[in-house]
Amino acid sequence: EPEVTQTPSHQVTQMGQEVILRCVPISNHLYFYWYRQILGQKVEFLVSFYNNEISEKSEIFDDQFSVERPDGSNFTLKIRSTKLEDSAMYFCASKGQYTGELFFGEGSRLTVL
Amino acid sequence: GENVEQHPSTLSVQEGDSAVIKCTYSDSASNYFPWYKQELGKRPQLIIDIRSNVGEKKDQRIAVTLNKTAKHFSLHITETQPEDSAVYFCAATSNQAGTALIFGKGTTLSVSS
């Protein structure tokens, strides 16, 4: 069964460093998303991406964040200068054209020291 | 934007009892309402969903009801089992191209044997 894959599974970084989280969505999906989940809290929407541009973004997705689809398969989230409060699990998700279901990856745990 | 409220935040039941989790949403344009189950350290996984043209949907021991007039929907789990223990999230979206799926804060369900 096809699934969303994410790398790395866990990244530890120093405050102020740049981080890139990578995702490979399900191949025939058209809509891509990043969510984050601080430990023990809810799943929070960051950004959605369709047709090579951002469709919607939340207040959390400020100028420190960017997304890119550099080729036909990868979908990346970049955090330019990490802060302590960026520590969370980051989930990538994708959705097909005719279904409402979001398929989530296993997540990338980011720890900012 | 959409806002989803979920209650209760924790729910403890005995094995075999029923469990009910309730959610309300704010955006009348929302028409797709999934429920996700998240086990500790894992990704959220869809367990059941409902669209606004349907009032109730059932899949074995789980069912979801939707009251579009009142903007609330509920998850019902019957004959609960210890393996049902997890965090359950409701969500809502208008499901237009790239529109965000907005989650509730989650309900931690504990089923004791």
PDB file of N, CA and C in Angstrom, chain B residues 49-89:
ATOM      1  N   ASP B  49     -15.129   8.608   8.455  1.00  0.00           N
ATOM      2  CA  ASP B  49     -15.407   9.982   8.054  1.00  0.00           C
ATOM      3  C   ASP B  49     -16.855  10.092   7.595  1.00  0.00           C
ATOM      4  N   ILE B  50     -17.340  11.312   7.533  1.00  0.00           N
ATOM      5  CA  ILE B  50     -18.715  11.539   7.118  1.00  0.00           C
ATOM      6  C   ILE B  50     -18.774  12.840   6.335  1.00  0.00           C
ATOM      7  N   ARG B  51     -19.629  12.862   5.333  1.00  0.00           N
ATOM      8  CA  ARG B  51     -19.820  14.071   4.542  1.00  0.00           C
ATOM      9  C   ARG B  51     -21.163  14.691   4.891  1.00  0.00           C
ATOM     10  N   SER B  52     -21.337  15.939   4.539  1.00  0.00           N
ATOM     11  CA  SER B  52     -22.491  16.690   5.035  1.00  0.00           C
ATOM     12  C   SER B  52     -23.811  16.256   4.414  1.00  0.00           C
ATOM     13  N   ASN B  53     -23.759  15.426   3.381  1.00  0.00           N
ATOM     14  CA  ASN B  53     -25.013  14.955   2.801  1.00  0.00           C
ATOM     15  C   ASN B  53     -25.512  13.680   3.479  1.00  0.00           C
ATOM     16  N   VAL B  54     -24.822  13.278   4.557  1.00  0.00           N
ATOM     17  CA  VAL B  54     -25.179  12.067   5.281  1.00  0.00           C
ATOM     18  C   VAL B  54     -25.310  12.413   6.758  1.00  0.00           C
ATOM     19  N   GLY B  55     -26.294  11.817   7.444  1.00  0.00           N
ATOM     20  CA  GLY B  55     -26.486  12.121   8.858  1.00  0.00           C
ATOM     21  C   GLY B  55     -25.786  11.149   9.790  1.00  0.00           C
ATOM     22  N   GLU B  56     -25.562   9.937   9.297  1.00  0.00           N
ATOM     23  CA  GLU B  56     -24.947   8.930  10.150  1.00  0.00           C
ATOM     24  C   GLU B  56     -24.216   7.917   9.280  1.00  0.00           C
ATOM     25  N   LYS B  57     -23.129   7.397   9.819  1.00  0.00           N
ATOM     26  CA  LYS B  57     -22.358   6.376   9.106  1.00  0.00           C
ATOM     27  C   LYS B  57     -21.813   5.409  10.137  1.00  0.00           C
ATOM     28  N   LYS B  58     -21.841   4.133   9.799  1.00  0.00           N
ATOM     29  CA  LYS B  58     -21.404   3.123  10.769  1.00  0.00           C
ATOM     30  C   LYS B  58     -20.422   2.173  10.114  1.00  0.00           C
ATOM     31  N   ASP B  59     -19.431   1.752  10.890  1.00  0.00           N
ATOM     32  CA  ASP B  59     -18.454   0.772  10.428  1.00  0.00           C
ATOM     33  C   ASP B  59     -18.129  -0.128  11.594  1.00  0.00           C
ATOM     34  N   GLN B  60     -18.801  -1.250  11.655  1.00  0.00           N
ATOM     35  CA  GLN B  60     -18.626  -2.236  12.735  1.00  0.00           C
ATOM     36  C   GLN B  60     -18.920  -1.579  14.079  1.00  0.00           C
ATOM     37  N   ARG B  61     -17.914  -1.436  14.958  1.00  0.00           N
ATOM     38  CA  ARG B  61     -18.185  -0.918  16.308  1.00  0.00           C
ATOM     39  C   ARG B  61     -18.140   0.601  16.387  1.00  0.00           C
ATOM     40  N   ILE B  62     -17.800   1.268  15.314  1.00  0.00           N
ATOM     41  CA  ILE B  62     -17.727   2.728  15.365  1.00  0.00           C
ATOM     42  C   ILE B  62     -18.777   3.352  14.459  1.00  0.00           C
ATOM     43  N   ALA B  63     -19.279   4.488  14.899  1.00  0.00           N
ATOM     44  CA  ALA B  63     -20.282   5.211  14.135  1.00  0.00           C
ATOM     45  C   ALA B  63     -20.051   6.700  14.339  1.00  0.00           C
ATOM     46  N   VAL B  64     -20.445   7.460  13.350  1.00  0.00           N
ATOM     47  CA  VAL B  64     -20.355   8.916  13.453  1.00  0.00           C
ATOM     48  C   VAL B  64     -21.706   9.494  13.072  1.00  0.00           C
ATOM     49  N   THR B  65     -22.144  10.494  13.827  1.00  0.00           N
ATOM     50  CA  THR B  65     -23.381  11.196  13.514  1.00  0.00           C
ATOM     51  C   THR B  65     -23.057  12.661  13.263  1.00  0.00           C
ATOM     52  N   LEU B  66     -23.830  13.284  12.401  1.00  0.00           N
ATOM     53  CA  LEU B  66     -23.613  14.680  12.036  1.00  0.00           C
ATOM     54  C   LEU B  66     -24.929  15.427  12.100  1.00  0.00           C
ATOM     55  N   ASN B  67     -24.927  16.559  12.788  1.00  0.00           N
ATOM     56  CA  ASN B  67     -26.062  17.471  12.813  1.00  0.00           C
ATOM     57  C   ASN B  67     -25.574  18.785  12.212  1.00  0.00           C
ATOM     58  N   LYS B  68     -25.850  18.973  10.929  1.00  0.00           N
ATOM     59  CA  LYS B  68     -25.295  20.122  10.225  1.00  0.00           C
ATOM     60  C   LYS B  68     -25.947  21.429  10.679  1.00  0.00           C
ATOM     61  N   THR B  69     -27.199  21.342  11.075  1.00  0.00           N
ATOM     62  CA  THR B  69     -27.897  22.542  11.537  1.00  0.00           C
ATOM     63  C   THR B  69     -27.248  23.081  12.804  1.00  0.00           C
ATOM     64  N   ALA B  70     -26.938  22.162  13.714  1.00  0.00           N
ATOM     65  CA  ALA B  70     -26.333  22.551  14.980  1.00  0.00           C
ATOM     66  C   ALA B  70     -24.818  22.619  14.894  1.00  0.00           C
ATOM     67  N   LYS B  71     -24.250  22.213  13.792  1.00  0.00           N
ATOM     68  CA  LYS B  71     -22.796  22.195  13.568  1.00  0.00           C
ATOM     69  C   LYS B  71     -22.100  21.346  14.623  1.00  0.00           C
ATOM     70  N   HIS B  72     -22.614  20.146  14.831  1.00  0.00           N
ATOM     71  CA  HIS B  72     -21.859  19.243  15.687  1.00  0.00           C
ATOM     72  C   HIS B  72     -21.904  17.820  15.151  1.00  0.00           C
ATOM     73  N   PHE B  73     -20.886  17.072  15.491  1.00  0.00           N
ATOM     74  CA  PHE B  73     -20.768  15.682  15.067  1.00  0.00           C
ATOM     75  C   PHE B  73     -20.113  14.887  16.191  1.00  0.00           C
ATOM     76  N   SER B  74     -20.429  13.603  16.219  1.00  0.00           N
ATOM     77  CA  SER B  74     -20.016  12.763  17.345  1.00  0.00           C
ATOM     78  C   SER B  74     -19.484  11.425  16.865  1.00  0.00           C
ATOM     79  N   LEU B  75     -18.569  10.891  17.639  1.00  0.00           N
ATOM     80  CA  LEU B  75     -18.026   9.549  17.399  1.00  0.00           C
ATOM     81  C   LEU B  75     -18.553   8.630  18.493  1.00  0.00           C
ATOM     82  N   HIS B  76     -19.055   7.488  18.078  1.00  0.00           N
ATOM     83  CA  HIS B  76     -19.585   6.505  19.026  1.00  0.00           C
ATOM     84  C   HIS B  76     -18.808   5.203  18.845  1.00  0.00           C
ATOM     85  N   ILE B  77     -18.244   4.717  19.925  1.00  0.00           N
ATOM     86  CA  ILE B  77     -17.566   3.424  19.892  1.00  0.00           C
ATOM     87  C   ILE B  77     -18.316   2.501  20.838  1.00  0.00           C
ATOM     88  N   THR B  78     -18.797   1.391  20.318  1.00  0.00           N
ATOM     89  CA  THR B  78     -19.511   0.422  21.159  1.00  0.00           C
ATOM     90  C   THR B  78     -18.595  -0.749  21.488  1.00  0.00           C
ATOM     91  N   GLU B  79     -18.951  -1.457  22.559  1.00  0.00           N
ATOM     92  CA  GLU B  79     -18.193  -2.657  22.977  1.00  0.00           C
ATOM     93  C   GLU B  79     -16.695  -2.372  22.985  1.00  0.00           C
ATOM     94  N   THR B  80     -16.302  -1.349  23.706  1.00  0.00           N
ATOM     95  CA  THR B  80     -14.905  -0.932  23.693  1.00  0.00           C
ATOM     96  C   THR B  80     -13.974  -2.048  24.158  1.00  0.00           C
ATOM     97  N   GLN B  81     -12.764  -2.017  23.589  1.00  0.00           N
ATOM     98  CA  GLN B  81     -11.729  -2.994  23.899  1.00  0.00           C
ATOM     99  C   GLN B  81     -10.462  -2.247  24.296  1.00  0.00           C
ATOM    100  N   PRO B  82      -9.564  -2.883  25.050  1.00  0.00           N
ATOM    101  CA  PRO B  82      -8.328  -2.194  25.464  1.00  0.00           C
ATOM    102  C   PRO B  82      -7.550  -1.601  24.286  1.00  0.00           C
ATOM    103  N   GLU B  83      -7.600  -2.254  23.146  1.00  0.00           N
ATOM    104  CA  GLU B  83      -6.862  -1.733  21.981  1.00  0.00           C
ATOM    105  C   GLU B  83      -7.495  -0.485  21.372  1.00  0.00           C
ATOM    106  N   ASP B  84      -8.671  -0.103  21.877  1.00  0.00           N
ATOM    107  CA  ASP B  84      -9.273   1.169  21.461  1.00  0.00           C
ATOM    108  C   ASP B  84      -8.617   2.346  22.194  1.00  0.00           C
ATOM    109  N   SER B  85      -7.835   2.070  23.217  1.00  0.00           N
ATOM    110  CA  SER B  85      -7.165   3.129  23.977  1.00  0.00           C
ATOM    111  C   SER B  85      -6.206   3.890  23.062  1.00  0.00           C
ATOM    112  N   ALA B  86      -6.412   5.194  22.965  1.00  0.00           N
ATOM    113  CA  ALA B  86      -5.622   6.045  22.067  1.00  0.00           C
ATOM    114  C   ALA B  86      -6.142   7.471  22.215  1.00  0.00           C
ATOM    115  N   VAL B  87      -5.548   8.382  21.453  1.00  0.00           N
ATOM    116  CA  VAL B  87      -6.082   9.736  21.348  1.00  0.00           C
ATOM    117  C   VAL B  87      -6.899   9.824  20.061  1.00  0.00           C
ATOM    118  N   TYR B  88      -8.098  10.338  20.169  1.00  0.00           N
ATOM    119  CA  TYR B  88      -8.989  10.484  19.024  1.00  0.00           C
ATOM    120  C   TYR B  88      -9.152  11.970  18.702  1.00  0.00           C
ATOM    121  N   PHE B  89      -8.979  12.294  17.438  1.00  0.00           N
ATOM    122  CA  PHE B  89      -9.131  13.670  16.977  1.00  0.00           C
ATOM    123  C   PHE B  89     -10.272  13.760  15.973  1.00  0.00           C
TER     124      PHE B  89
END
